[in-house]
XYZ file of N, CA, C and O in Angstrom:
712
model
N 0.854 -1.188 0.000
C 0.000 0.000 0.000
C 0.890 1.239 0.000
O 1.976 1.228 0.546
N 0.372 2.289 -0.602
C 1.141 3.525 -0.641
C 0.418 4.611 0.145
O -0.807 4.606 0.270
N 1.203 5.539 0.679
C 0.647 6.671 1.405
C -0.017 7.633 0.434
O 0.488 7.863 -0.666
N -1.140 8.193 0.852
C -1.859 9.161 0.050
C -2.005 10.431 0.867
O -2.365 10.382 2.046
N -1.748 11.573 0.264
C -1.949 12.846 0.925
C -3.445 13.084 1.061
O -4.211 12.833 0.117
N -3.867 13.584 2.195
C -5.298 13.795 2.446
C -5.923 14.706 1.383
O -7.092 14.558 1.045
N -5.154 15.621 0.829
C -5.667 16.521 -0.212
C -6.011 15.767 -1.496
O -6.755 16.258 -2.333
N -5.452 14.555 -1.646
C -5.682 13.761 -2.855
C -6.759 12.681 -2.681
O -7.015 11.913 -3.599
N -7.383 12.634 -1.511
C -8.420 11.632 -1.248
C -9.707 12.031 -1.975
O -10.302 13.070 -1.678
N -10.114 11.215 -2.918
C -11.330 11.480 -3.704
C -12.290 10.315 -3.487
O -12.114 9.242 -4.055
N -13.274 10.526 -2.629
C -14.223 9.457 -2.292
C -15.629 10.037 -2.178
O -15.816 11.243 -2.026
N -16.609 9.145 -2.221
C -17.981 9.479 -1.875
C -18.218 8.825 -0.517
O -18.445 7.613 -0.444
N -18.141 9.571 0.591
C -18.230 8.937 1.916
C -19.562 8.247 2.189
O -19.610 7.251 2.904
N -20.643 8.740 1.594
C -21.947 8.108 1.818
C -21.959 6.715 1.206
O -22.405 5.748 1.827
N -21.446 6.574 -0.002
C -21.362 5.266 -0.633
C -20.324 4.393 0.063
O -20.582 3.228 0.363
N -19.161 4.961 0.340
C -18.057 4.201 0.932
C -18.450 3.591 2.273
O -18.221 2.410 2.520
N -19.064 4.373 3.142
C -19.413 3.890 4.477
C -20.792 3.218 4.487
O -20.950 2.112 4.983
N -21.777 3.886 3.938
C -23.154 3.398 4.029
C -23.454 2.182 3.186
O -24.233 1.319 3.590
N -22.838 2.079 2.012
C -23.137 0.963 1.115
C -22.040 -0.098 1.063
O -22.324 -1.281 0.971
N -20.786 0.349 1.066
C -19.687 -0.609 0.975
C -19.247 -1.112 2.342
O -18.594 -2.131 2.434
N -19.547 -0.379 3.399
C -19.192 -0.698 4.776
C -17.697 -0.534 5.019
O -16.933 -0.247 4.109
N -17.307 -0.707 6.268
C -15.910 -0.604 6.668
C -15.675 -1.485 7.879
O -16.617 -1.870 8.571
N -14.407 -1.787 8.116
C -14.014 -2.447 9.354
C -13.364 -1.409 10.248
O -12.476 -0.673 9.813
N -13.815 -1.352 11.482
C -13.231 -0.499 12.507
C -12.401 -1.419 13.392
O -12.935 -2.398 13.933
N -11.119 -1.117 13.526
C -10.209 -2.011 14.257
C -9.359 -1.226 15.244
O -8.954 -0.091 14.967
N -9.063 -1.857 16.380
C -8.189 -1.240 17.383
C -7.576 -2.336 18.244
O -8.095 -3.452 18.325
N -6.470 -1.998 18.876
C -5.811 -2.918 19.789
C -4.325 -3.002 19.527
O -3.753 -2.219 18.765
N -3.704 -3.957 20.187
C -2.267 -4.213 20.070
C -2.070 -5.565 19.387
O -3.007 -6.347 19.256
N -0.823 -5.856 19.011
C -0.551 -7.107 18.295
C -0.982 -8.337 19.094
O -1.418 -9.316 18.528
N -0.887 -8.264 20.402
C -1.259 -9.424 21.223
C -2.756 -9.529 21.488
O -3.254 -10.594 21.855
N -3.514 -8.450 21.263
C -4.965 -8.477 21.521
C -5.627 -7.308 20.804
O -5.341 -6.149 21.101
N -6.498 -7.619 19.870
C -7.183 -6.581 19.100
C -8.521 -7.128 18.649
O -8.810 -8.318 18.789
N -9.334 -6.257 18.097
C -10.611 -6.691 17.550
C -11.027 -5.760 16.417
O -10.510 -4.664 16.267
N -11.980 -6.245 15.644
C -12.525 -5.483 14.533
C -14.023 -5.697 14.464
O -14.528 -6.708 14.971
N -14.718 -4.769 13.859
C -16.155 -4.901 13.637
C -16.530 -4.183 12.352
O -15.870 -3.233 11.939
N -17.578 -4.646 11.736
C -18.104 -4.004 10.539
C -18.995 -2.842 10.960
O -19.755 -2.951 11.918
N -18.880 -1.743 10.236
C -19.722 -0.589 10.518
C -20.231 0.005 9.207
O -19.540 -0.027 8.188
N -21.441 0.523 9.260
C -22.005 1.210 8.094
C -22.515 2.594 8.480
O -23.263 3.213 7.736
N -22.124 3.043 9.663
C -22.431 4.397 10.100
C -21.106 5.094 10.333
O -20.200 4.552 10.959
N -20.977 6.301 9.864
C -19.769 7.075 10.103
C -19.736 8.293 9.215
O -20.594 8.481 8.349
N -18.728 9.105 9.448
C -18.576 10.333 8.681
C -17.097 10.598 8.449
O -16.264 10.250 9.283
N -16.804 11.229 7.322
C -15.455 11.672 7.008
C -15.576 13.137 6.625
O -16.433 13.506 5.818
N -14.742 13.990 7.224
C -14.832 15.414 6.909
C -13.708 16.205 7.526
O -12.616 15.701 7.749
N -13.995 17.457 7.819
C -13.021 18.359 8.418
C -13.644 18.972 9.668
O -14.838 19.256 9.705
N -12.831 19.172 10.675
C -13.324 19.699 11.937
C -12.192 20.426 12.643
O -11.027 20.047 12.507
N -12.538 21.445 13.402
C -11.602 22.181 14.242
C -10.444 22.766 13.453
O -9.284 22.553 13.742
N -10.795 23.539 12.441
C -9.805 24.245 11.637
C -10.502 24.886 10.462
O -11.723 24.814 10.325
N -9.738 25.486 9.597
C -10.299 26.167 8.440
C -9.657 25.656 7.166
O -8.437 25.510 7.093
N -10.473 25.385 6.157
C -9.969 24.964 4.852
C -9.052 23.765 4.945
O -9.293 22.835 5.707
N -7.982 23.774 4.185
C -7.054 22.647 4.170
C -6.181 22.596 5.420
O -5.446 21.643 5.629
N -6.275 23.641 6.278
C -5.538 23.615 7.543
C -6.331 22.928 8.643
O -5.813 22.669 9.709
N -7.605 22.649 8.379
C -8.420 21.952 9.357
C -7.999 20.498 9.468
O -7.351 19.951 8.577
N -8.345 19.906 10.542
C -8.024 18.496 10.729
C -8.951 17.651 9.859
O -10.159 17.833 9.887
N -8.385 16.723 9.103
C -9.200 15.718 8.441
C -9.644 14.755 9.529
O -8.823 14.272 10.318
N -10.939 14.528 9.625
C -11.449 13.710 10.718
C -12.434 12.656 10.241
O -13.001 12.752 9.155
N -12.613 11.656 11.083
C -13.676 10.670 10.918
C -14.492 10.663 12.202
O -13.987 10.996 13.274
N -15.747 10.315 12.071
C -16.607 10.115 13.238
C -17.198 8.724 13.105
O -17.735 8.367 12.057
N -17.043 7.939 14.163
C -17.605 6.591 14.166
C -18.537 6.450 15.362
O -18.399 7.155 16.363
N -19.490 5.555 15.223
C -20.534 5.353 16.224
C -20.505 3.886 16.626
O -20.763 3.007 15.801
N -20.198 3.620 17.899
C -20.022 2.237 18.376
C -20.852 2.041 19.636
O -20.737 2.794 20.606
N -21.681 1.020 19.619
C -22.445 0.708 20.837
C -21.477 0.238 21.929
O -20.554 -0.525 21.658
N -21.690 0.669 23.171
C -20.809 0.250 24.265
C -20.809 -1.262 24.480
O -19.846 -1.816 25.018
N -21.846 -1.937 24.033
C -21.923 -3.391 24.199
C -21.034 -4.145 23.208
O -20.764 -5.334 23.393
N -20.572 -3.478 22.168
C -19.732 -4.137 21.164
C -18.331 -4.359 21.736
O -17.759 -3.481 22.380
N -17.792 -5.529 21.493
C -16.462 -5.892 21.993
C -15.402 -4.914 21.482
O -14.478 -4.542 22.208
N -15.520 -4.454 20.263
C -14.543 -3.533 19.679
C -14.493 -2.212 20.437
O -13.443 -1.569 20.504
N -15.602 -1.787 21.049
C -15.615 -0.527 21.787
C -14.563 -0.522 22.883
O -13.901 0.489 23.116
N -14.382 -1.649 23.535
C -13.370 -1.782 24.591
C -11.972 -1.460 24.044
O -11.181 -0.778 24.688
N -11.682 -1.902 22.840
C -10.368 -1.698 22.240
C -10.188 -0.260 21.746
O -9.107 0.319 21.874
N -11.239 0.309 21.197
C -11.157 1.706 20.756
C -10.962 2.605 21.971
O -10.129 3.509 21.967
N -11.709 2.335 23.010
C -11.622 3.132 24.223
C -10.239 3.049 24.868
O -9.728 4.040 25.377
N -9.605 1.888 24.829
C -8.332 1.659 25.527
C -7.095 2.050 24.723
O -5.996 2.075 25.269
N -7.260 2.357 23.439
C -6.107 2.639 22.594
C -6.170 4.051 22.035
O -7.246 4.611 21.832
N -5.003 4.595 21.748
C -4.876 5.959 21.224
C -5.366 6.053 19.780
O -5.924 7.066 19.374
N -5.163 4.991 19.007
C -5.480 5.017 17.579
C -6.376 3.857 17.180
O -6.446 2.843 17.876
N -7.046 4.019 16.049
C -7.847 2.966 15.443
C -7.729 3.096 13.937
O -7.216 4.100 13.424
N -8.189 2.080 13.227
C -8.163 2.149 11.764
C -9.556 1.928 11.208
O -10.403 1.295 11.835
N -9.753 2.466 10.004
C -10.931 2.185 9.200
C -10.410 1.565 7.919
O -9.576 2.160 7.236
N -10.885 0.357 7.604
C -10.447 -0.359 6.400
C -11.635 -0.529 5.471
O -12.715 -0.931 5.894
N -11.402 -0.241 4.190
C -12.442 -0.313 3.164
C -12.021 -1.317 2.103
O -10.834 -1.436 1.799
N -12.992 -2.024 1.510
C -12.704 -3.178 0.657
C -13.478 -3.146 -0.648
O -14.537 -2.523 -0.748
N -12.984 -3.907 -1.602
C -13.711 -4.160 -2.845
C -14.946 -5.013 -2.517
O -14.999 -5.701 -1.493
N -15.929 -4.977 -3.408
C -17.190 -5.716 -3.208
C -16.995 -7.208 -2.952
O -17.799 -7.820 -2.262
N -15.952 -7.791 -3.499
C -15.764 -9.241 -3.347
C -15.566 -9.663 -1.886
O -15.669 -10.841 -1.577
N -15.323 -8.711 -0.980
C -15.135 -9.035 0.442
C -16.389 -8.779 1.279
O -16.359 -8.885 2.492
N -17.496 -8.474 0.639
C -18.732 -8.136 1.359
C -19.181 -9.276 2.294
O -19.622 -9.023 3.415
N -19.048 -10.510 1.842
C -19.442 -11.660 2.667
C -18.575 -11.733 3.935
O -19.077 -12.032 5.019
N -17.293 -11.438 3.793
C -16.393 -11.440 4.956
C -16.778 -10.335 5.936
O -16.801 -10.543 7.147
N -17.090 -9.150 5.409
C -17.502 -8.054 6.276
C -18.822 -8.374 6.981
O -18.999 -8.050 8.156
N -19.726 -9.034 6.278
C -20.997 -9.432 6.889
C -20.747 -10.407 8.051
O -21.371 -10.299 9.105
N -19.814 -11.338 7.846
C -19.494 -12.292 8.922
C -18.906 -11.553 10.129
O -19.317 -11.780 11.272
N -17.960 -10.663 9.872
C -17.306 -9.945 10.969
C -18.278 -9.029 11.703
O -18.071 -8.722 12.875
N -19.333 -8.602 11.031
C -20.334 -7.755 11.666
C -21.402 -8.512 12.424
O -22.136 -7.937 13.214
N -21.478 -9.818 12.214
C -22.534 -10.604 12.864
C -21.992 -11.615 13.877
O -22.764 -12.392 14.432
N -20.684 -11.601 14.108
C -20.058 -12.492 15.093
C -19.145 -11.671 15.994
O -18.557 -10.697 15.549
N -19.022 -12.111 17.232
C -18.225 -11.364 18.203
C -16.845 -11.986 18.380
O -16.709 -13.209 18.497
N -15.851 -11.110 18.475
C -14.494 -11.551 18.795
C -14.367 -12.026 20.230
O -13.378 -12.642 20.605
N -15.383 -11.762 21.052
C -15.394 -12.304 22.418
C -15.548 -13.822 22.392
O -15.034 -14.520 23.244
N -16.289 -14.313 21.388
C -16.691 -15.715 21.346
C -15.817 -16.596 20.468
O -15.828 -17.812 20.626
N -15.101 -15.990 19.536
C -14.326 -16.789 18.579
C -13.271 -15.933 17.906
O -13.328 -14.707 17.958
N -12.327 -16.586 17.257
C -11.370 -15.893 16.397
C -12.069 -15.693 15.060
O -11.868 -16.449 14.115
N -12.912 -14.691 14.994
C -13.776 -14.519 13.837
C -13.017 -14.155 12.568
O -13.439 -14.504 11.471
N -11.889 -13.491 12.689
C -11.110 -13.122 11.508
C -10.620 -14.367 10.781
O -10.600 -14.410 9.550
N -10.270 -15.417 11.533
C -9.771 -16.658 10.916
C -10.844 -17.359 10.081
O -10.532 -18.219 9.267
N -12.099 -16.968 10.249
C -13.190 -17.578 9.498
C -13.507 -16.800 8.212
O -14.502 -17.066 7.556
N -12.643 -15.829 7.893
C -12.831 -15.014 6.687
C -11.619 -15.155 5.769
O -10.654 -15.847 6.107
N -11.674 -14.481 4.656
C -10.553 -14.448 3.711
C -9.677 -13.214 3.924
O -8.946 -12.809 3.026
N -9.757 -12.621 5.108
C -9.013 -11.404 5.419
C -7.845 -11.703 6.346
O -7.900 -12.638 7.145
N -6.800 -10.871 6.236
C -5.585 -11.053 7.026
C -5.196 -9.730 7.667
O -5.078 -8.714 6.980
N -4.972 -9.769 8.982
C -4.597 -8.567 9.719
C -3.189 -8.144 9.332
O -2.292 -8.972 9.205
N -3.032 -6.852 9.162
C -1.730 -6.252 8.875
C -1.618 -5.018 9.763
O -2.471 -4.130 9.698
N -0.600 -4.979 10.604
C -0.435 -3.812 11.463
C 0.246 -2.706 10.671
O 1.298 -2.909 10.072
N -0.396 -1.566 10.666
C 0.111 -0.391 9.958
C 0.252 0.718 10.990
O -0.736 1.069 11.641
N 1.470 1.206 11.170
C 1.722 2.222 12.191
C 1.253 1.733 13.568
O 0.660 2.492 14.329
N 1.458 0.469 13.828
C 1.123 -0.196 15.097
C -0.378 -0.266 15.361
O -0.818 -0.412 16.495
N -1.177 -0.172 14.303
C -2.633 -0.244 14.418
C -3.120 -1.387 13.527
O -2.685 -1.507 12.383
N -4.032 -2.235 14.023
C -4.528 -3.320 13.169
C -5.356 -2.796 12.002
O -6.203 -1.916 12.171
N -5.074 -3.328 10.829
C -5.821 -3.030 9.605
C -5.819 -4.326 8.798
O -5.529 -5.390 9.363
N -6.122 -4.264 7.506
C -6.228 -5.501 6.731
C -5.484 -5.416 5.415
O -5.584 -4.415 4.688
N -4.755 -6.486 5.127
C -3.940 -6.604 3.913
C -4.786 -6.444 2.649
O -4.344 -5.855 1.667
N -5.988 -6.944 2.649
C -6.858 -6.936 1.469
C -7.577 -5.607 1.242
O -8.233 -5.411 0.219
N -7.480 -4.692 2.180
C -8.192 -3.411 2.070
C -7.684 -2.607 0.878
O -6.501 -2.628 0.554
N -8.597 -1.899 0.245
C -8.198 -1.011 -0.845
C -7.897 0.400 -0.328
O -7.228 1.173 -0.991
N -8.387 0.707 0.872
C -8.156 2.002 1.504
C -8.133 1.806 3.011
O -9.000 1.117 3.555
N -7.139 2.382 3.676
C -7.041 2.307 5.135
C -6.787 3.714 5.671
O -5.890 4.416 5.192
N -7.573 4.109 6.663
C -7.360 5.367 7.371
C -6.859 5.042 8.770
O -7.513 4.283 9.497
N -5.706 5.578 9.126
C -5.177 5.437 10.488
C -5.569 6.715 11.218
O -5.249 7.829 10.771
N -6.273 6.562 12.336
C -6.859 7.703 13.027
C -6.471 7.726 14.495
O -6.380 6.683 15.143
N -6.266 8.942 15.011
C -5.977 9.148 16.430
C -7.236 9.698 17.088
O -7.817 10.687 16.609
N -7.658 9.076 18.177
C -8.836 9.560 18.902
C -8.579 10.969 19.419
O -7.552 11.229 20.032
N -9.541 11.857 19.172
C -9.427 13.213 19.720
C -10.685 13.627 20.490
O -10.686 14.671 21.148
N -11.735 12.794 20.420
C -12.961 13.110 21.141
C -13.762 11.831 21.355
O -13.812 10.981 20.484
N -14.383 11.741 22.528
C -15.340 10.661 22.796
C -16.553 11.285 23.471
O -16.429 12.074 24.404
N -17.707 10.924 22.984
C -18.964 11.371 23.577
C -19.977 10.251 23.488
O -19.632 9.105 23.213
N -21.223 10.583 23.712
C -22.288 9.582 23.663
C -23.532 10.235 23.079
O -23.832 11.388 23.388
N -24.213 9.507 22.229
C -25.490 10.005 21.734
C -26.440 10.121 22.918
O -26.547 9.201 23.731
N -27.106 11.250 23.026
C -27.967 11.539 24.152
C -29.417 11.581 23.672
O -29.743 12.305 22.727
N -30.270 10.848 24.327
C -31.683 10.773 23.950
C -32.324 12.158 23.905
O -33.154 12.434 23.040
N -31.932 13.053 24.786
C -32.527 14.390 24.836
C -32.203 15.218 23.599
O -32.881 16.195 23.306
N -31.178 14.838 22.864
C -30.779 15.606 21.691
C -31.588 15.319 20.436
O -31.484 16.047 19.449
N -32.406 14.279 20.450
C -33.149 13.908 19.247
C -34.295 14.869 18.967
O -35.167 15.073 19.807
N -34.280 15.446 17.798
C -35.390 16.276 17.329
C -36.414 15.369 16.655
O -37.607 15.488 16.879
N -35.930 14.439 15.854
C -36.787 13.436 15.210
C -36.853 12.224 16.143
O -35.962 11.383 16.158
N -37.899 12.168 16.934
C -38.042 11.112 17.955
C -38.261 9.724 17.353
O -38.080 8.719 18.028
N -38.628 9.643 16.073
C -38.838 8.329 15.457
C -37.527 7.535 15.373
O -37.548 6.316 15.312
N -36.400 8.222 15.380
C -35.100 7.533 15.355
C -34.921 6.712 16.630
O -34.383 5.604 16.597
N -35.403 7.226 17.753
C -35.295 6.490 19.025
C -36.027 5.155 18.901
O -35.489 4.108 19.251
N -37.251 5.188 18.373
C -38.025 3.958 18.210
C -37.368 3.024 17.210
O -37.286 1.815 17.431
N -36.860 3.565 16.131
C -36.273 2.735 15.071
C -34.953 2.089 15.469
O -34.657 0.979 15.047
N -34.140 2.774 16.276
C -32.793 2.277 16.518
C -32.438 2.006 17.978
O -31.419 1.387 18.243
N -33.249 2.470 18.940
C -32.825 2.336 20.330
C -33.827 1.700 21.284
O -33.433 1.217 22.330
N -35.074 1.682 20.977
C -36.050 1.088 21.888
C -36.260 -0.384 21.558
O -36.222 -0.785 20.403
N -36.493 -1.173 22.574
C -36.752 -2.605 22.372
C -38.182 -2.803 21.896
O -39.091 -3.019 22.679
N -38.355 -2.696 20.592
C -39.672 -2.884 19.985
C -39.518 -3.814 18.789
O -38.406 -4.074 18.327
N -40.617 -4.293 18.281
C -40.539 -5.150 17.096
C -40.114 -4.363 15.869
O -39.593 -4.923 14.925
N -40.312 -3.031 15.875
C -39.875 -2.183 14.762
C -38.357 -1.993 14.752
O -37.765 -1.697 13.732
N -37.750 -2.119 15.929
C -36.333 -1.827 16.079
C -35.488 -2.948 15.487
O -35.486 -4.063 15.989
N -34.759 -2.647 14.427
C -33.948 -3.674 13.769
C -32.748 -4.082 14.611
O -32.175 -5.139 14.408
N -32.361 -3.258 15.596
C -31.208 -3.578 16.436
C -31.604 -4.213 17.753
O -30.822 -4.911 18.368
N -32.821 -3.934 18.235
C -33.343 -4.505 19.469
C -32.352 -4.378 20.627
O -32.058 -5.321 21.334
N -31.804 -3.188 20.796
C -30.837 -2.924 21.846
C -30.972 -1.452 22.214
O -30.873 -0.593 21.357
N -31.179 -1.166 23.477
C -31.464 0.209 23.874
C -30.218 1.030 24.202
O -30.351 2.176 24.609
N -29.013 0.516 24.042
C -27.829 1.296 24.404
C -27.485 2.311 23.322
O -27.386 1.985 22.147
N -27.341 3.549 23.748
C -26.989 4.617 22.821
C -25.508 4.516 22.459
O -24.675 4.161 23.282
N -25.198 4.859 21.224
C -23.834 4.719 20.704
C -22.853 5.686 21.363
O -23.184 6.830 21.644
N -21.618 5.192 21.547
C -20.498 6.085 21.823
C -20.126 6.727 20.498
O -20.239 6.101 19.441
N -19.690 7.959 20.550
C -19.269 8.701 19.372
C -17.776 8.996 19.532
O -17.366 9.589 20.526
N -16.996 8.531 18.569
C -15.560 8.806 18.582
C -15.223 9.653 17.364
O -15.623 9.325 16.251
N -14.483 10.731 17.596
C -13.940 11.509 16.496
C -12.447 11.235 16.470
O -11.771 11.318 17.507
N -11.964 10.889 15.290
C -10.548 10.617 15.130
C -9.933 11.524 14.092
O -10.531 11.794 13.052
N -8.742 12.015 14.393
C -7.977 12.782 13.408
C -7.328 11.791 12.451
O -6.710 10.813 12.884
N -7.470 12.014 11.162
C -6.846 11.142 10.171
C -5.357 11.446 10.149
O -4.940 12.552 9.780
N -4.552 10.473 10.577
C -3.096 10.644 10.598
C -2.460 10.238 9.282
O -1.568 10.910 8.786
N -2.922 9.098 8.746
C -2.367 8.585 7.493
C -3.463 7.920 6.691
O -4.408 7.352 7.240
N -3.280 7.964 5.392
C -4.184 7.304 4.446
C -3.335 6.388 3.566
O -2.355 6.836 2.973
N -3.722 5.121 3.512
C -3.036 4.153 2.663
C -4.006 3.669 1.593
O -5.179 3.430 1.882
N -3.525 3.524 0.385
C -4.363 3.049 -0.706
C -3.572 2.102 -1.597
O -2.348 2.132 -1.606
N -4.314 1.264 -2.317
C -3.656 0.353 -3.259
C -3.528 1.013 -4.602
O -4.337 1.834 -4.993
């Protein structure tokens, strides 16, 4: 993989994250985890123009095993893949690293980049440093239907889990691409 200057990153973040998905990974060589995510943002924050920090925002439920690793480590990665890996990402998103070595059940291979877990097969990897952690707050919702759809234990709720997501903002330190 080669380093890419952030000014040269040309992506559609809505398609990249929402449709193609990503793996969020954190930890050390002796213990790490990854999870599939389809919620997130890529943009600029806390600066002006090209002097602003390139940032990502990810949303992780506190119940997810990966949250423990993101919380405990300074950096995390976002790995993006070609469509042929969609089945692997689906597996990693529906199984917990608490219960099994789920990565070994896929066609993906961990590669540490700048001491952060990422994946050899990824077509794009963002290495990010945590700069903010918060939590989605129920009182902040203007559209209350989102609470029913994503957070209340109802038959309408596709997640059936009432825990509000942790919000992590990471500064993009490096971008690797094939």
